[in-house]
């Protein structure tokens, strides 16, 4: 067998003609070009384990070479050996490039406009969706396709009509939002003359385009018409859904409009259900917190308060906790104003503020009377609702009540205030979860530094243990020139994560609630040795996930910020029950 190799080598390459080995150069050169000028540069730009990928490419090339060298004779006289070798060689080389493209395009660090695109994959996406990149309307040509819930496309107006300008401006808002990773944008009057777009990137507002009031109104009308809302009604709150397609990329849009004193306001949320869909493992609880919350889902009775400032993941947490209950052996329900995701097996009751019928508290009462095991209440808009909640069977029915507050103690305080009865409040509460969202540093551009003893002292961190912290960058060096970081678009941060405090309320804590001794309650809760929101945030900074500046921004002294009930968008504690603010992700 030892001398099989040179024989099969000669046969496999079938060296009768000079052009056959030369033919192998073509896939090899194409591969080398793709790896060095596309994959490697792309990996370097977006921080995608560049070295590991280069190993993978080299190994693929090595295997391709071995496959050719050890190719057994194929065909009766070995006449097909070279062609099979050629195909296997090319295929193996191509697979390493395709593997990179597939993995890189799914990576969260790569923005939509940074995806690798070969003619081949462009071709594939063209075949898969019959929508060409440009959409021809009655004359106008646009880049995006807006599709209604019934799948019909929104017509593109003629290029010379004034509506076409509006359409392009609307498309521009979507394109900009996707480019800067916004998850939401608003369009509202900024003063008497103008409307302004505000984009929300990782929960932080970024000012966008300004339009003269007349154009702003036309733009809002465009979105309303596209989502089949009543364009003529400029006062009532209206909601609708749309899908936007950009090439093969798709986003769901949820649209809200409402009239106000100074004009209409439009809000567009991207992929709302993606934003609230998290498992217990993904949401960011520590192991001890997860264990404690699992205890909630296996016990019965009592009220668990779920607290967060507005737009800080309250719906996500409510949904995650609800999904931890077995909805097949238990009667699990929710009461919500806006259904942000469909929860399997859970009956979601929607309360419509516009509709005639029972008010929120009455709906809650009628649901609690039907003997459910678990009820999640997306908000507690008024004292009446709170009073209905504490009437639930304390032994059997578990109620999760979501309220705007920025700490566990703050949540209990709000609960006592809603009920107007510290004794009833103390008796009812089984547990409290409070959360905030903190921005994660962009791993592509974050900068390490050695903290001074002063900073560490201010933060209450041991100086000997914390050798390094990180701050936001926003820029990267490309050929020794600073350029805006392509991963975070210069913000220095990339996505948000929850930071939590989670406590069970025991008899000691109940005593403090009865006495309305909030400092005492805080001390009681600390006894559990579980982290507070501040500690959870600092831990993220020590681990290098976030910056000290972000920790301070998020955990700023609540005394310095308006009280939760006074914040815009927060559910008013005792105000107009027909118009409670919408609970948000
Ligand atoms: Zn960055």
XYZ file of C-alpha atoms and ligand atoms in Angstrom:
586
model
C 0.000 0.000 0.000
C 2.974 2.285 0.626
C 3.470 3.130 -3.028
C -0.198 3.691 -3.747
C 0.166 7.377 -3.090
C 2.408 8.433 -6.015
C 0.336 6.256 -8.314
C -2.973 7.749 -7.246
C -1.422 11.194 -7.251
C -0.384 10.850 -10.850
C -3.722 9.375 -11.730
C -5.763 11.849 -9.821
C -4.144 14.860 -11.326
C -4.094 13.051 -14.650
C -1.080 15.029 -15.716
C -1.471 14.424 -19.409
C -2.355 18.004 -20.138
C -0.819 21.137 -18.624
C -4.097 23.070 -18.365
C -5.747 20.763 -15.838
C -3.549 21.723 -12.870
C -3.692 25.341 -14.031
C -7.496 25.123 -13.837
C -7.170 24.517 -10.085
C -5.613 27.942 -9.762
C -8.899 29.695 -10.528
C -10.881 28.547 -7.483
C -7.725 28.939 -5.389
C -7.222 32.563 -6.480
C -10.899 33.372 -6.078
C -10.838 31.886 -2.586
C -7.658 33.767 -1.653
C -9.209 37.008 -2.879
C -12.457 36.429 -0.969
C -10.688 35.466 2.237
C -8.158 38.279 2.235
C -10.095 41.199 0.803
C -13.626 40.411 1.943
C -13.784 38.089 4.959
C -10.648 39.209 6.789
C -11.303 42.923 6.336
C -14.920 42.487 7.312
C -13.979 40.440 10.396
C -11.440 43.071 11.386
C -13.919 45.897 10.943
C -16.634 44.294 13.034
C -14.414 42.542 15.559
C -15.494 39.038 14.580
C -12.754 36.682 15.879
C -10.539 37.442 12.938
C -7.693 35.067 13.827
C -9.993 32.142 14.445
C -11.614 32.694 11.069
C -8.251 32.789 9.336
C -7.407 29.420 10.915
C -10.718 28.056 9.688
C -10.034 29.282 6.135
C -6.532 27.756 6.175
C -7.796 24.433 7.500
C -10.470 24.378 4.786
C -7.787 24.977 2.143
C -5.606 22.246 3.637
C -8.493 19.751 3.604
C -9.282 20.736 0.011
C -5.670 20.024 -0.952
C -5.674 16.656 0.842
C -8.934 15.738 -0.873
C -7.304 16.298 -4.259
C -4.110 14.432 -3.366
C -5.931 11.418 -1.978
C -8.755 11.309 -4.501
C -9.192 7.668 -5.580
C -9.526 7.010 -9.312
C -13.088 7.674 -10.461
C -14.596 6.227 -13.651
C -13.475 3.006 -15.321
C -10.146 4.421 -16.509
C -9.957 7.225 -13.942
C -11.099 9.696 -16.545
C -13.456 11.519 -14.115
C -10.919 11.806 -11.323
C -9.731 15.272 -12.187
C -13.176 16.753 -12.660
C -14.450 15.357 -9.339
C -11.254 16.586 -7.656
C -11.816 20.009 -9.159
C -15.403 20.174 -7.910
C -14.524 18.942 -4.414
C -11.573 21.357 -4.257
C -13.706 24.339 -5.294
C -16.595 23.291 -3.060
C -14.456 22.984 0.054
C -12.820 26.358 -0.552
C -16.168 28.004 -1.189
C -17.657 26.470 1.959
C -15.185 28.259 4.234
C -16.131 31.599 2.682
C -19.846 30.831 2.794
C -19.540 29.716 6.418
C -18.009 33.074 7.271
C -20.709 35.010 5.414
C -23.493 33.041 7.068
C -22.145 33.383 10.599
C -21.024 37.011 10.214
C -24.356 38.166 8.786
C -26.156 36.747 11.808
C -23.793 38.387 14.291
C -25.389 41.183 16.326
C -22.254 43.301 15.995
C -22.773 43.626 12.246
C -25.328 46.303 11.381
C -27.800 45.866 8.562
C -25.732 47.925 6.136
C -22.544 46.069 7.079
C -23.681 42.601 6.001
C -21.404 40.757 3.563
C -23.035 40.441 0.208
C -21.632 38.411 -2.695
C -23.280 38.472 -6.063
C -24.206 34.861 -5.375
C -26.143 35.602 -2.216
C -27.696 38.672 -3.817
C -28.885 36.348 -6.533
C -30.241 33.938 -3.937
C -32.178 36.620 -2.120
C -33.579 37.828 -5.425
C -34.857 34.377 -6.221
C -36.246 33.851 -2.741
C -38.172 37.116 -2.620
C -39.534 38.208 -5.921
C -39.272 41.832 -4.844
C -36.588 43.587 -6.771
C -34.430 45.972 -4.809
C -36.118 49.010 -6.258
C -39.857 49.147 -6.240
C -41.552 50.710 -9.231
C -44.708 52.591 -8.471
C -46.874 54.546 -10.852
C -43.733 56.318 -11.880
C -41.907 56.735 -8.602
C -39.172 54.307 -7.637
C -38.455 53.579 -4.014
C -36.201 51.294 -2.015
C -38.535 49.994 0.680
C -41.728 48.001 0.528
C -44.390 48.744 3.135
C -46.821 45.896 3.604
C -50.065 46.004 5.562
C -51.288 43.245 7.868
C -53.248 41.759 4.932
C -49.915 41.534 2.991
C -50.943 44.145 0.414
C -48.182 46.593 -0.481
C -48.623 50.323 0.068
C -48.606 51.987 -3.369
C -45.659 54.128 -4.355
C -46.979 57.482 -5.609
C -45.987 58.894 -8.992
C -42.531 60.449 -9.041
C -43.839 63.926 -9.896
C -46.573 63.987 -7.245
C -46.040 65.759 -3.923
C -46.950 62.491 -2.167
C -43.774 60.963 -3.530
C -41.650 63.362 -1.479
C -43.566 62.329 1.622
C -43.025 58.675 0.832
C -39.285 59.226 0.419
C -39.114 61.114 3.710
C -40.931 58.245 5.451
C -38.485 55.767 3.918
C -35.623 57.953 5.046
C -36.835 57.684 8.641
C -36.812 53.888 8.442
C -33.410 53.736 6.772
C -31.880 56.099 9.303
C -33.435 54.188 12.199
C -32.068 50.864 10.935
C -28.637 52.371 10.291
C -28.284 53.763 13.793
C -29.930 50.690 15.414
C -32.922 52.623 16.731
C -35.700 50.458 18.155
C -38.241 53.256 18.071
C -38.788 56.725 16.703
C -41.258 59.515 17.405
C -42.420 62.364 15.186
C -44.029 65.205 17.091
C -44.246 69.002 17.113
C -41.092 70.509 18.604
C -42.480 74.069 18.426
C -45.171 75.988 16.527
C -43.340 75.824 13.198
C -41.709 72.422 13.222
C -42.086 68.708 13.715
C -39.076 66.727 14.798
C -38.057 63.082 14.620
C -36.513 61.572 17.756
C -34.786 58.198 17.486
C -34.303 55.887 20.470
C -30.982 54.061 20.363
C -30.504 51.713 23.310
C -33.175 53.730 25.100
C -31.361 57.035 24.661
C -32.949 59.776 22.577
C -31.147 61.070 19.489
C -32.522 64.077 17.643
C -33.344 63.389 14.006
C -34.723 65.334 11.066
C -36.832 68.478 11.451
C -39.768 69.170 9.130
C -41.957 72.247 8.685
C -45.267 71.630 10.481
C -47.212 71.108 7.241
C -44.797 68.377 6.118
C -44.799 66.828 9.575
C -48.574 66.497 9.452
C -48.391 65.000 5.950
C -45.814 62.491 7.136
C -47.978 61.398 10.046
C -50.921 61.103 7.652
C -48.763 58.915 5.409
C -48.011 56.508 8.259
C -51.636 56.466 9.336
C -52.867 55.758 5.814
C -50.207 53.082 5.327
C -51.344 51.299 8.507
C -55.017 51.765 7.503
C -55.819 54.091 10.402
C -58.411 56.841 10.247
C -56.438 59.734 8.751
C -59.217 62.263 9.358
C -59.302 61.605 13.104
C -56.428 63.617 14.519
C -57.329 63.407 18.205
C -58.080 59.807 19.143
C -55.279 57.405 19.977
C -54.909 54.926 17.131
C -52.632 51.913 16.667
C -51.739 49.772 13.697
C -49.112 47.465 12.286
C -47.006 47.376 9.150
C -44.124 45.369 7.787
C -41.234 47.048 6.042
C -39.003 45.140 3.645
C -35.573 46.295 2.642
C -34.126 43.755 0.215
C -34.428 40.499 2.112
C -34.454 42.206 5.528
C -37.847 42.572 7.195
C -39.030 44.545 10.187
C -42.407 44.671 11.841
C -43.518 48.159 12.762
C -46.044 49.057 15.404
C -47.535 52.498 14.873
C -49.245 54.684 17.466
C -50.698 58.110 16.819
C -52.459 60.489 19.115
C -53.552 64.098 18.972
C -52.450 66.631 21.547
C -52.670 70.356 22.201
C -49.810 71.262 19.888
C -50.495 68.684 17.178
C -50.299 64.984 16.471
C -47.661 62.619 17.727
C -46.498 59.492 15.930
C -44.521 56.624 17.471
C -43.072 53.780 15.438
C -41.685 50.774 17.307
C -39.535 48.209 15.508
C -40.237 44.514 16.029
C -42.132 44.951 19.314
C -42.407 41.237 20.017
C -38.675 40.708 19.564
C -38.078 43.390 22.168
C -40.157 41.656 24.836
C -39.272 38.035 24.028
C -36.715 36.787 26.562
C -36.241 33.590 28.527
C -35.241 33.376 32.186
C -31.704 32.623 30.983
C -31.509 35.611 28.629
C -33.048 38.303 30.760
C -30.010 38.968 32.964
C -30.954 37.612 36.411
C -28.154 36.226 38.540
C -28.308 32.529 39.467
C -29.628 33.377 42.952
C -32.245 35.726 41.542
C -33.369 33.102 39.025
C -33.727 30.576 41.846
C -35.825 32.986 43.886
C -38.077 33.770 40.907
C -38.438 30.054 40.142
C -39.734 29.816 43.715
C -42.460 32.295 42.764
C -43.555 30.184 39.826
C -43.887 27.084 42.009
C -45.768 28.763 44.861
C -49.290 30.130 45.085
C -51.044 33.228 46.311
C -49.906 36.723 47.103
C -48.996 39.746 45.052
C -45.603 40.114 43.413
C -44.732 43.665 42.407
C -42.780 44.047 39.173
C -41.293 47.525 39.020
C -39.305 49.519 36.509
C -39.168 53.085 35.282
C -41.119 53.661 32.026
C -39.595 52.032 28.928
C -37.244 49.926 31.024
C -38.283 46.376 30.264
C -41.331 45.989 32.484
C -43.354 44.144 29.821
C -40.405 41.878 29.022
C -40.085 40.913 32.680
C -43.839 40.421 33.116
C -43.934 38.138 30.057
C -40.835 36.205 31.139
C -42.219 35.616 34.637
C -45.642 34.640 33.241
C -44.036 32.127 30.871
C -42.322 30.426 33.834
C -45.721 29.265 35.083
C -47.089 26.097 33.564
C -49.983 27.431 31.501
C -51.294 23.937 30.760
C -51.931 22.787 34.291
C -52.744 26.281 35.589
C -55.216 28.932 34.548
C -52.820 31.746 33.608
C -54.121 35.107 32.359
C -52.982 38.632 31.745
C -54.742 41.983 31.657
C -53.042 44.348 29.225
C -53.662 47.454 27.200
C -51.216 46.656 24.447
C -50.526 42.992 23.648
C -46.852 43.134 22.737
C -46.372 39.420 22.111
C -48.546 36.317 21.990
C -47.926 34.096 25.038
C -48.549 30.419 24.407
C -51.273 28.882 26.534
C -51.897 32.132 28.400
C -55.176 33.965 28.066
C -54.352 37.597 27.339
C -57.194 39.990 28.101
C -56.911 43.274 26.292
C -58.439 46.402 27.719
C -59.234 49.070 25.162
C -59.242 52.605 26.599
C -61.271 53.842 23.600
C -64.016 51.252 23.789
C -67.254 51.478 25.680
C -67.402 49.014 28.519
C -65.960 48.288 31.923
C -63.044 50.312 33.238
C -59.689 48.664 33.939
C -60.411 47.843 37.585
C -63.779 46.290 36.743
C -62.176 44.097 34.080
C -59.561 42.985 36.624
C -62.313 42.161 39.110
C -64.280 40.082 36.618
C -61.148 38.102 35.725
C -60.149 37.501 39.341
C -63.670 36.226 40.071
C -63.221 33.424 37.564
C -60.744 31.707 39.902
C -57.520 31.929 37.909
C -54.246 30.556 39.332
C -51.977 33.271 38.012
C -52.817 36.753 36.708
C -50.319 39.218 35.278
C -51.502 42.813 35.328
C -49.549 45.003 32.938
C -50.224 48.097 34.998
C -52.122 49.319 38.014
C -53.596 52.587 36.774
C -55.660 53.510 39.816
C -56.463 52.695 43.471
C -59.584 50.835 42.362
C -57.508 48.303 40.439
C -55.132 47.869 43.403
C -58.100 47.230 45.700
C -59.463 44.591 43.311
C -56.068 42.881 43.230
C -55.854 42.457 47.011
C -59.322 40.864 46.986
C -57.896 37.872 45.085
C -57.699 34.595 47.026
C -54.473 35.062 49.056
C -53.903 31.299 49.298
C -54.547 30.353 45.721
C -54.259 33.191 43.264
C -50.891 34.731 42.450
C -51.034 38.222 40.984
C -48.080 39.889 39.290
C -48.682 43.613 39.291
C -46.495 45.785 37.124
C -45.955 49.321 38.434
C -43.643 52.159 37.498
C -41.004 52.636 40.209
C -37.228 52.615 40.190
C -36.459 50.416 43.181
C -37.997 47.604 45.192
C -38.650 49.938 48.118
C -40.111 52.502 45.723
C -42.445 49.824 44.356
C -43.694 48.941 47.846
C -44.167 52.644 48.628
C -46.217 53.075 45.443
C -48.258 50.001 46.368
C -49.037 51.356 49.844
C -50.023 54.683 48.310
C -52.314 53.039 45.747
C -54.077 50.969 48.394
C -54.097 53.773 50.943
C -53.776 51.039 53.580
C -50.289 49.999 54.806
C -51.702 46.983 56.623
C -53.473 45.565 53.555
C -50.399 46.337 51.446
C -48.068 44.535 53.886
C -50.345 41.519 54.034
C -50.685 41.210 50.260
C -47.072 41.457 49.075
C -45.244 38.194 48.546
C -42.256 39.465 46.599
C -40.790 42.430 44.729
C -38.713 42.678 41.587
C -37.323 46.016 40.447
C -35.258 46.613 37.362
C -33.545 49.109 35.135
C -31.822 48.784 31.816
C -28.139 49.548 31.425
C -26.277 50.053 28.152
C -23.509 47.593 27.370
C -20.194 48.951 26.125
C -19.455 48.267 22.478
C -16.813 45.518 22.542
C -15.345 46.846 19.333
C -14.276 50.237 20.679
C -14.390 50.179 24.487
C -11.238 51.451 26.179
C -9.581 50.002 29.238
C -8.146 52.306 31.888
C -6.719 52.083 35.344
C -9.125 53.672 37.806
C -7.701 56.102 40.330
C -8.128 55.220 44.032
C -10.402 58.269 44.231
C -12.918 56.917 41.729
C -12.907 53.513 43.384
C -13.481 55.086 46.770
C -16.412 57.109 45.424
C -17.934 53.936 44.007
C -17.256 52.007 47.188
C -15.067 49.478 45.400
C -11.981 47.833 46.952
C -8.909 49.514 45.369
C -6.797 46.348 45.454
C -9.374 44.240 43.626
C -10.372 46.429 40.692
C -7.348 46.883 38.476
C -9.116 47.851 35.299
C -12.331 49.471 34.200
C -13.629 50.387 30.756
C -14.977 53.554 29.247
C -16.818 54.125 25.998
C -14.789 54.635 22.839
C -16.865 55.386 19.778
C -13.878 55.427 17.452
C -11.594 52.779 16.017
C -8.318 53.086 14.156
C -8.541 52.156 10.508
C -5.111 52.358 8.856
C -3.972 54.455 11.824
C -6.727 57.003 11.300
C -9.532 57.317 13.839
C -12.900 56.493 12.322
C -16.366 56.251 13.789
C -16.817 52.736 15.161
C -18.990 50.891 12.637
C -20.431 48.536 15.231
C -22.005 51.135 17.545
C -22.083 54.076 15.086
C -19.949 56.062 17.469
C -22.202 55.883 20.520
C -19.746 53.609 22.339
C -22.582 51.395 23.530
C -24.301 48.412 21.995
C -27.645 47.167 23.290
C -29.014 47.119 26.801
C -29.244 44.585 29.551
C -31.451 44.382 32.613
C -30.136 44.964 36.118
C -32.367 43.653 38.835
C -33.121 43.545 42.513
C -35.348 40.685 43.572
C -36.641 40.009 47.081
C -39.118 37.877 48.933
C -41.098 39.804 51.525
C -40.931 38.122 54.922
C -42.493 38.995 58.275
C -39.682 41.387 59.180
C -40.182 43.301 55.934
C -43.970 43.276 56.466
C -43.532 44.951 59.831
C -41.548 47.731 58.160
C -44.224 48.168 55.475
C -46.936 48.426 58.130
C -44.866 51.057 59.924
C -44.036 52.728 56.580
C -40.418 52.648 57.706
C -38.726 52.708 54.310
C -35.154 52.818 55.568
C -36.008 49.852 57.769
C -37.537 48.024 54.790
C -34.386 48.650 52.793
C -32.299 47.175 55.606
C -34.610 44.156 55.834
C -34.339 43.474 52.127
C -30.521 43.736 52.269
C -30.490 40.832 54.724
C -31.129 38.442 51.850
C -27.597 39.187 50.529
C -29.018 39.508 47.021
C -27.698 42.425 44.970
C -29.480 45.761 44.747
C -29.820 47.496 41.376
C -26.778 49.661 42.238
C -24.708 46.608 43.110
C -25.851 44.781 39.982
C -24.853 47.805 37.895
C -21.435 48.109 39.540
C -20.841 44.410 39.006
C -21.419 44.976 35.278
C -18.804 47.750 35.328
C -16.250 45.599 37.175
C -16.823 42.780 34.703
C -16.153 45.248 31.882
C -19.641 45.093 30.351
C -20.459 48.709 31.045
C -18.838 51.987 32.092
C -18.855 53.822 35.407
C -20.493 56.763 33.610
C -23.345 54.521 32.513
C -23.713 53.082 36.024
C -24.032 56.622 37.372
C -26.475 57.631 34.643
C -28.736 54.680 35.329
C -28.551 54.587 39.101
C -28.605 58.349 39.684
C -30.103 59.358 43.013
C -33.883 59.101 42.556
C -34.195 62.350 44.527
C -32.481 64.103 41.627
C -34.974 62.763 39.100
C -38.734 63.280 39.107
C -40.769 60.828 41.177
C -42.068 57.882 39.113
C -45.693 58.990 39.280
C -44.771 62.423 37.920
C -42.743 61.127 35.006
C -44.271 61.510 31.581
C -45.480 58.147 30.381
C -45.791 56.712 33.884
C -49.138 55.418 34.985
C -50.681 58.148 37.114
C -51.465 56.813 40.554
C -54.921 58.282 40.851
C -55.536 60.189 37.638
C -58.011 59.653 34.821
C -58.472 55.880 34.769
C -59.664 55.927 31.154
C -56.319 57.154 29.865
C -53.621 55.287 31.751
C -50.207 55.472 30.152
C -49.216 52.488 28.165
C -46.853 50.005 29.820
C -43.767 49.613 27.675
C -41.150 47.042 27.058
Zn -18.153 50.766 18.974
